[in-house]
PDB file of C-alpha atoms in Angstrom:
ATOM      1  CA  MET A 577       9.894  -7.093 -40.605  1.00  0.00           C
ATOM      2  CA  HIS A 578      10.747  -3.339 -39.678  1.00  0.00           C
ATOM      3  CA  ALA A 579       8.907  -3.622 -36.260  1.00  0.00           C
ATOM      4  CA  GLY A 580      11.100  -7.579 -35.805  1.00  0.00           C
ATOM      5  CA  SER A 581      14.018  -5.764 -36.921  1.00  0.00           C
ATOM      6  CA  GLY A 582      13.399  -2.372 -34.640  1.00  0.00           C
ATOM      7  CA  ILE A 583      13.252  -4.752 -31.968  1.00  0.00           C
ATOM      8  CA  LEU A 584      16.074  -7.468 -32.501  1.00  0.00           C
ATOM      9  CA  CYS A 585      18.226  -3.813 -32.873  1.00  0.00           C
ATOM     10  CA  ALA A 586      17.074  -2.509 -29.576  1.00  0.00           C
ATOM     11  CA  ILE A 587      18.041  -6.113 -27.701  1.00  0.00           C
ATOM     12  CA  ILE A 588      21.620  -5.884 -29.268  1.00  0.00           C
ATOM     13  CA  ALA A 589      22.037  -1.859 -28.772  1.00  0.00           C
ATOM     14  CA  ALA A 590      21.507  -2.846 -24.381  1.00  0.00           C
ATOM     15  CA  VAL A 591      23.479  -5.881 -24.323  1.00  0.00           C
ATOM     16  CA  LEU A 592      26.225  -3.627 -25.580  1.00  0.00           C
ATOM     17  CA  VAL A 593      25.584  -0.853 -23.120  1.00  0.00           C
ATOM     18  CA  SER A 594      25.681  -3.299 -20.250  1.00  0.00           C
ATOM     19  CA  SER A 595      28.582  -5.263 -20.969  1.00  0.00           C
ATOM     20  CA  GLY A 596      30.687  -1.778 -22.629  1.00  0.00           C
ATOM     21  CA  CYS A 597      30.789  -2.099 -25.876  1.00  0.00           C
ATOM     22  CA  LEU A 598      28.769   1.207 -26.627  1.00  0.00           C
ATOM     23  CA  SER A 599      31.821   2.693 -24.020  1.00  0.00           C
ATOM     24  CA  ALA A 600      34.317   1.368 -26.930  1.00  0.00           C
ATOM     25  CA  ILE A 601      32.437   2.413 -29.509  1.00  0.00           C
ATOM     26  CA  PHE A 602      30.930   5.961 -28.861  1.00  0.00           C
ATOM     27  CA  PRO A 603      33.314   7.252 -25.740  1.00  0.00           C
ATOM     28  CA  ASN A 604      32.484   9.406 -23.526  1.00  0.00           C
ATOM     29  CA  PRO A 605      34.452  13.113 -23.556  1.00  0.00           C
ATOM     30  CA  ALA A 606      38.303  13.293 -22.131  1.00  0.00           C
ATOM     31  CA  LEU A 607      38.496  13.614 -18.563  1.00  0.00           C
ATOM     32  CA  PRO A 608      40.853  16.073 -17.572  1.00  0.00           C
ATOM     33  CA  ILE A 609      44.044  14.183 -16.708  1.00  0.00           C
ATOM     34  CA  PRO A 610      45.419  15.700 -12.728  1.00  0.00           C
ATOM     35  CA  THR A 611      48.247  17.477 -12.989  1.00  0.00           C
ATOM     36  CA  GLN A 612      51.490  16.310 -10.795  1.00  0.00           C
ATOM     37  CA  THR A 613      52.781  18.472  -8.784  1.00  0.00           C
ATOM     38  CA  PRO A 614      56.931  18.027  -8.810  1.00  0.00           C
ATOM     39  CA  ALA A 615      58.972  16.866  -5.413  1.00  0.00           C
ATOM     40  CA  PRO A 616      60.477  20.966  -3.932  1.00  0.00           C
ATOM     41  CA  VAL A 617      64.496  19.742  -5.621  1.00  0.00           C
ATOM     42  CA  PRO A 618      66.970  20.726  -2.658  1.00  0.00           C
ATOM     43  CA  VAL A 619      68.417  23.885  -3.337  1.00  0.00           C
ATOM     44  CA  PRO A 620      73.113  23.169  -2.866  1.00  0.00           C
ATOM     45  CA  THR A 621      73.747  26.170  -0.600  1.00  0.00           C
ATOM     46  CA  THR A 622      77.494  26.700  -0.316  1.00  0.00           C
ATOM     47  CA  GLU A 623      77.319  26.486   3.970  1.00  0.00           C
ATOM     48  CA  GLY A 624      79.466  23.028   4.487  1.00  0.00           C
ATOM     49  CA  PRO A 625      79.245  21.896   8.815  1.00  0.00           C
ATOM     50  CA  VAL A 626      83.612  22.221   8.722  1.00  0.00           C
ATOM     51  CA  THR A 627      85.445  24.802   7.631  1.00  0.00           C
ATOM     52  CA  THR A 628      87.436  24.335   4.259  1.00  0.00           C
ATOM     53  CA  VAL A 629      89.294  27.912   4.550  1.00  0.00           C
ATOM     54  CA  PRO A 630      93.223  26.232   6.116  1.00  0.00           C
ATOM     55  CA  VAL A 631      93.803  27.816  10.305  1.00  0.00           C
ATOM     56  CA  SER A 632      96.142  30.083   9.446  1.00  0.00           C
ATOM     57  CA  GLN A 633      93.588  31.621   6.565  1.00  0.00           C
ATOM     58  CA  MET A 634      91.830  32.064  10.273  1.00  0.00           C
ATOM     59  CA  ALA A 635      94.244  34.544  11.579  1.00  0.00           C
ATOM     60  CA  LEU A 636      92.955  38.257  12.439  1.00  0.00           C
ATOM     61  CA  GLN A 637      96.149  39.798  10.191  1.00  0.00           C
ATOM     62  CA  PRO A 638      98.089  43.418  10.777  1.00  0.00           C
ATOM     63  CA  SER A 639      95.500  44.578   8.055  1.00  0.00           C
ATOM     64  CA  ASP A 640      92.273  43.912  10.845  1.00  0.00           C
ATOM     65  CA  MET A 641      94.287  45.160  13.865  1.00  0.00           C
ATOM     66  CA  PRO A 642      93.999  49.090  14.809  1.00  0.00           C
ATOM     67  CA  SER A 643      96.730  50.428  13.651  1.00  0.00           C
ATOM     68  CA  ASP A 644      98.434  50.977  16.917  1.00  0.00           C
ATOM     69  CA  TYR A 645      99.329  46.912  17.716  1.00  0.00           C
ATOM     70  CA  ILE A 646     102.344  45.547  16.047  1.00  0.00           C
ATOM     71  CA  LEU A 647     102.670  41.832  14.548  1.00  0.00           C
ATOM     72  CA  LYS A 648     104.430  39.668  18.103  1.00  0.00           C
ATOM     73  CA  ASP A 649     103.975  36.212  16.758  1.00  0.00           C
ATOM     74  CA  ARG A 650     102.154  34.185  15.214  1.00  0.00           C
ATOM     75  CA  SER A 651     102.171  29.793  14.611  1.00  0.00           C
ATOM     76  CA  ASP A 652     100.977  26.513  13.685  1.00  0.00           C
ATOM     77  CA  LEU A 653     100.374  24.641  16.977  1.00  0.00           C
ATOM     78  CA  THR A 654     101.581  21.275  16.862  1.00  0.00           C
ATOM     79  CA  TYR A 655     100.476  17.963  18.725  1.00  0.00           C
ATOM     80  CA  LEU A 656     103.311  17.604  20.902  1.00  0.00           C
ATOM     81  CA  GLU A 657     102.184  20.614  22.916  1.00  0.00           C
ATOM     82  CA  MET A 658      98.574  20.184  23.315  1.00  0.00           C
ATOM     83  CA  SER A 659      97.011  19.028  26.939  1.00  0.00           C
ATOM     84  CA  GLN A 660      96.311  15.394  27.089  1.00  0.00           C
ATOM     85  CA  MET A 661      92.573  16.017  27.267  1.00  0.00           C
ATOM     86  CA  SER A 662      93.010  18.084  24.124  1.00  0.00           C
ATOM     87  CA  HIS A 663      94.851  14.970  22.485  1.00  0.00           C
ATOM     88  CA  TYR A 664      91.612  12.834  23.417  1.00  0.00           C
ATOM     89  CA  LEU A 665      88.822  15.213  22.028  1.00  0.00           C
ATOM     90  CA  GLY A 666      90.382  14.925  18.537  1.00  0.00           C
ATOM     91  CA  TRP A 667      92.404  18.085  18.415  1.00  0.00           C
ATOM     92  CA  ARG A 668      93.760  18.014  14.501  1.00  0.00           C
ATOM     93  CA  ALA A 669      95.158  21.430  14.194  1.00  0.00           C
ATOM     94  CA  GLY A 670      95.918  24.891  15.294  1.00  0.00           C
ATOM     95  CA  TYR A 671      97.203  28.454  15.107  1.00  0.00           C
ATOM     96  CA  THR A 672      97.977  31.622  17.342  1.00  0.00           C
ATOM     97  CA  VAL A 673      98.978  35.067  16.505  1.00  0.00           C
ATOM     98  CA  THR A 674      99.814  37.769  18.892  1.00  0.00           C
ATOM     99  CA  TYR A 675      99.774  41.272  18.706  1.00  0.00           C
ATOM    100  CA  TYR A 676     101.213  44.239  21.667  1.00  0.00           C
ATOM    101  CA  ARG A 677     100.192  47.314  21.953  1.00  0.00           C
ATOM    102  CA  MET A 678     103.009  49.796  24.773  1.00  0.00           C
ATOM    103  CA  ASN A 679     103.607  53.419  25.319  1.00  0.00           C
ATOM    104  CA  GLN A 680     106.620  53.229  26.789  1.00  0.00           C
ATOM    105  CA  GLU A 681     105.645  57.374  27.968  1.00  0.00           C
ATOM    106  CA  LYS A 682     103.023  56.347  29.953  1.00  0.00           C
ATOM    107  CA  TYR A 683     103.900  52.596  30.624  1.00  0.00           C
ATOM    108  CA  ASP A 684     101.108  51.365  28.711  1.00  0.00           C
ATOM    109  CA  LEU A 685     101.421  47.845  27.844  1.00  0.00           C
ATOM    110  CA  THR A 686      98.266  45.219  26.351  1.00  0.00           C
ATOM    111  CA  GLU A 687      98.356  41.583  24.842  1.00  0.00           C
ATOM    112  CA  LEU A 688      95.959  40.406  22.600  1.00  0.00           C
ATOM    113  CA  ARG A 689      96.704  36.846  21.602  1.00  0.00           C
ATOM    114  CA  GLN A 690      94.087  34.555  18.758  1.00  0.00           C
ATOM    115  CA  VAL A 691      94.384  30.277  19.648  1.00  0.00           C
ATOM    116  CA  ILE A 692      91.854  28.498  17.330  1.00  0.00           C
ATOM    117  CA  ASP A 693      91.742  25.074  17.228  1.00  0.00           C
ATOM    118  CA  LEU A 694      90.376  22.579  15.281  1.00  0.00           C
ATOM    119  CA  TYR A 695      88.289  19.155  16.417  1.00  0.00           C
ATOM    120  CA  PRO A 696      85.938  17.122  15.466  1.00  0.00           C
ATOM    121  CA  LEU A 697      82.416  18.184  14.526  1.00  0.00           C
ATOM    122  CA  ALA A 698      80.787  15.776  17.571  1.00  0.00           C
ATOM    123  CA  ASN A 699      83.128  16.766  20.524  1.00  0.00           C
ATOM    124  CA  MET A 700      82.863  20.361  20.069  1.00  0.00           C
ATOM    125  CA  ASN A 701      79.977  21.059  22.527  1.00  0.00           C
ATOM    126  CA  LYS A 702      82.540  18.368  24.835  1.00  0.00           C
ATOM    127  CA  VAL A 703      84.703  20.465  24.124  1.00  0.00           C
ATOM    128  CA  PHE A 704      83.668  24.140  24.463  1.00  0.00           C
ATOM    129  CA  ASP A 705      81.351  22.657  28.187  1.00  0.00           C
ATOM    130  CA  ILE A 706      85.472  21.491  29.318  1.00  0.00           C
ATOM    131  CA  GLU A 707      87.038  24.534  28.942  1.00  0.00           C
ATOM    132  CA  LYS A 708      84.362  27.001  30.546  1.00  0.00           C
ATOM    133  CA  GLU A 709      83.982  25.124  33.097  1.00  0.00           C
ATOM    134  CA  ASP A 710      88.261  25.049  32.807  1.00  0.00           C
ATOM    135  CA  ILE A 711      87.983  28.636  32.860  1.00  0.00           C
ATOM    136  CA  THR A 712      85.646  29.549  36.390  1.00  0.00           C
ATOM    137  CA  SER A 713      87.465  26.976  38.471  1.00  0.00           C
ATOM    138  CA  ARG A 714      89.951  28.675  38.555  1.00  0.00           C
ATOM    139  CA  GLU A 715      87.398  32.015  40.360  1.00  0.00           C
ATOM    140  CA  ASN A 716      89.350  31.730  44.491  1.00  0.00           C
ATOM    141  CA  THR A 717      90.029  34.532  46.631  1.00  0.00           C
ATOM    142  CA  THR A 718      92.081  36.149  44.751  1.00  0.00           C
ATOM    143  CA  THR A 719      91.091  35.411  41.261  1.00  0.00           C
ATOM    144  CA  GLN A 720      88.127  36.812  40.208  1.00  0.00           C
ATOM    145  CA  ILE A 721      85.471  35.660  36.520  1.00  0.00           C
ATOM    146  CA  TYR A 722      82.701  37.986  35.719  1.00  0.00           C
ATOM    147  CA  GLU A 723      81.069  36.565  32.478  1.00  0.00           C
ATOM    148  CA  LEU A 724      79.676  39.663  30.224  1.00  0.00           C
ATOM    149  CA  PRO A 725      77.548  40.165  27.635  1.00  0.00           C
ATOM    150  CA  CYS A 726      78.854  39.084  23.942  1.00  0.00           C
ATOM    151  CA  PRO A 727      76.796  38.740  20.566  1.00  0.00           C
ATOM    152  CA  ASN A 728      76.834  34.672  19.281  1.00  0.00           C
ATOM    153  CA  MET A 729      80.341  34.774  17.695  1.00  0.00           C
ATOM    154  CA  GLY A 730      79.189  30.977  15.931  1.00  0.00           C
ATOM    155  CA  GLU A 731      77.571  28.196  17.943  1.00  0.00           C
ATOM    156  CA  GLN A 732      78.491  29.054  21.325  1.00  0.00           C
ATOM    157  CA  THR A 733      79.364  31.901  23.397  1.00  0.00           C
ATOM    158  CA  PHE A 734      81.003  32.529  26.461  1.00  0.00           C
ATOM    159  CA  ALA A 735      82.372  35.850  27.372  1.00  0.00           C
ATOM    160  CA  TYR A 736      84.078  36.673  30.800  1.00  0.00           C
ATOM    161  CA  ARG A 737      86.718  39.557  32.790  1.00  0.00           C
ATOM    162  CA  GLU A 738      89.344  38.182  34.997  1.00  0.00           C
ATOM    163  CA  ALA A 739      90.468  39.976  37.724  1.00  0.00           C
ATOM    164  CA  ASP A 740      93.492  39.491  40.503  1.00  0.00           C
ATOM    165  CA  THR A 741      91.482  41.590  44.017  1.00  0.00           C
ATOM    166  CA  GLN A 742      95.451  41.307  45.217  1.00  0.00           C
ATOM    167  CA  SER A 743      97.555  42.734  42.128  1.00  0.00           C
ATOM    168  CA  PRO A 744      98.975  46.101  42.668  1.00  0.00           C
ATOM    169  CA  LEU A 745      99.726  46.592  38.752  1.00  0.00           C
ATOM    170  CA  SER A 746      95.792  46.367  38.508  1.00  0.00           C
ATOM    171  CA  ILE A 747      95.472  44.400  35.425  1.00  0.00           C
ATOM    172  CA  THR A 748      92.701  43.484  33.633  1.00  0.00           C
ATOM    173  CA  THR A 749      91.694  40.385  30.830  1.00  0.00           C
ATOM    174  CA  TYR A 750      89.328  40.180  28.255  1.00  0.00           C
ATOM    175  CA  SER A 751      88.578  37.201  27.225  1.00  0.00           C
ATOM    176  CA  ILE A 752      85.539  35.567  24.541  1.00  0.00           C
ATOM    177  CA  VAL A 753      85.310  31.967  23.680  1.00  0.00           C
ATOM    178  CA  PHE A 754      83.670  30.204  21.028  1.00  0.00           C
ATOM    179  CA  THR A 755      82.502  27.434  18.432  1.00  0.00           C
ATOM    180  CA  ASN A 756      81.629  27.520  15.244  1.00  0.00           C
ATOM    181  CA  LYS A 757      81.798  25.111  12.635  1.00  0.00           C
ATOM    182  CA  ASP A 758      84.243  22.943  13.585  1.00  0.00           C
ATOM    183  CA  VAL A 759      86.004  25.113  14.899  1.00  0.00           C
ATOM    184  CA  TYR A 760      87.292  26.626  18.127  1.00  0.00           C
ATOM    185  CA  GLU A 761      88.467  30.252  18.344  1.00  0.00           C
ATOM    186  CA  GLU A 762      89.988  32.080  21.942  1.00  0.00           C
ATOM    187  CA  LEU A 763      90.838  35.252  21.996  1.00  0.00           C
ATOM    188  CA  THR A 764      92.406  37.446  25.030  1.00  0.00           C
ATOM    189  CA  MET A 765      93.477  41.303  25.585  1.00  0.00           C
ATOM    190  CA  SER A 766      95.337  42.092  28.559  1.00  0.00           C
ATOM    191  CA  GLY A 767      97.136  44.891  29.912  1.00  0.00           C
ATOM    192  CA  THR A 768      97.233  48.115  31.340  1.00  0.00           C
ATOM    193  CA  THR A 769      94.761  49.156  28.877  1.00  0.00           C
ATOM    194  CA  THR A 770      92.255  47.629  27.437  1.00  0.00           C
ATOM    195  CA  ASP A 771      89.080  48.163  26.095  1.00  0.00           C
ATOM    196  CA  PHE A 772      85.877  44.949  25.946  1.00  0.00           C
ATOM    197  CA  GLU A 773      84.059  46.473  22.788  1.00  0.00           C
ATOM    198  CA  MET A 774      87.123  46.621  21.008  1.00  0.00           C
ATOM    199  CA  LEU A 775      87.671  42.849  22.121  1.00  0.00           C
ATOM    200  CA  LYS A 776      84.095  41.859  20.861  1.00  0.00           C
ATOM    201  CA  GLU A 777      84.708  43.660  17.545  1.00  0.00           C
ATOM    202  CA  LEU A 778      88.211  41.685  16.666  1.00  0.00           C
ATOM    203  CA  ALA A 779      86.033  37.931  17.928  1.00  0.00           C
ATOM    204  CA  GLN A 780      83.094  39.166  14.988  1.00  0.00           C
ATOM    205  CA  ALA A 781      86.326  39.887  12.454  1.00  0.00           C
ATOM    206  CA  ALA A 782      88.219  36.240  13.340  1.00  0.00           C
ATOM    207  CA  ALA A 783      84.101  34.730  13.347  1.00  0.00           C
ATOM    208  CA  ASP A 784      83.364  36.353   9.567  1.00  0.00           C
ATOM    209  CA  LYS A 785      87.072  34.076   8.929  1.00  0.00           C
ATOM    210  CA  ILE A 786      84.951  30.670   9.237  1.00  0.00           C
ATOM    211  CA  GLN A 787      83.954  29.074   6.419  1.00  0.00           C
TER     212      GLN A 787
END
């Protein structure tokens, strides 16, 4: 009786094992659940593709200039005074400011002018290329354009010295043009006493105002 019962129990156990029932009655030790690595969350940044400050706030202020420079003029630019090419490129707003330094005893007069223009971001490369081509095209038998090394002020930068080989006054003009975000800027220093190193410092100060 007991022997037959033992055989019957063995058969039942074999059937339960084959059907997986024993695994339900006597479950295996829990396997470790693989951990899931969360997807990285983008870190928000304050840098945007276009400037968020008014165009007038990007102009050099009297406090940015050397103490012997005097404010001559500053004003918004208007749509009607811009060229047809500027209209075609989507010009949106602009501002200009002019400073000068004068020493009558030494017959010294130097002017610094800053021009700021806003264009659609998609057109910035085209704006820069057209302006650079226009500058270099001014070179002729009497006017020489010399490209100068200059730190990048933004996405694109071009610096040059313009000299009139036939001018008896020996007036030299230095200019730095650059684009940053949706801003195109041109800073020009011209006169009897000029300083390219100072112009580079002022251009960097102007670039830092673009936020």
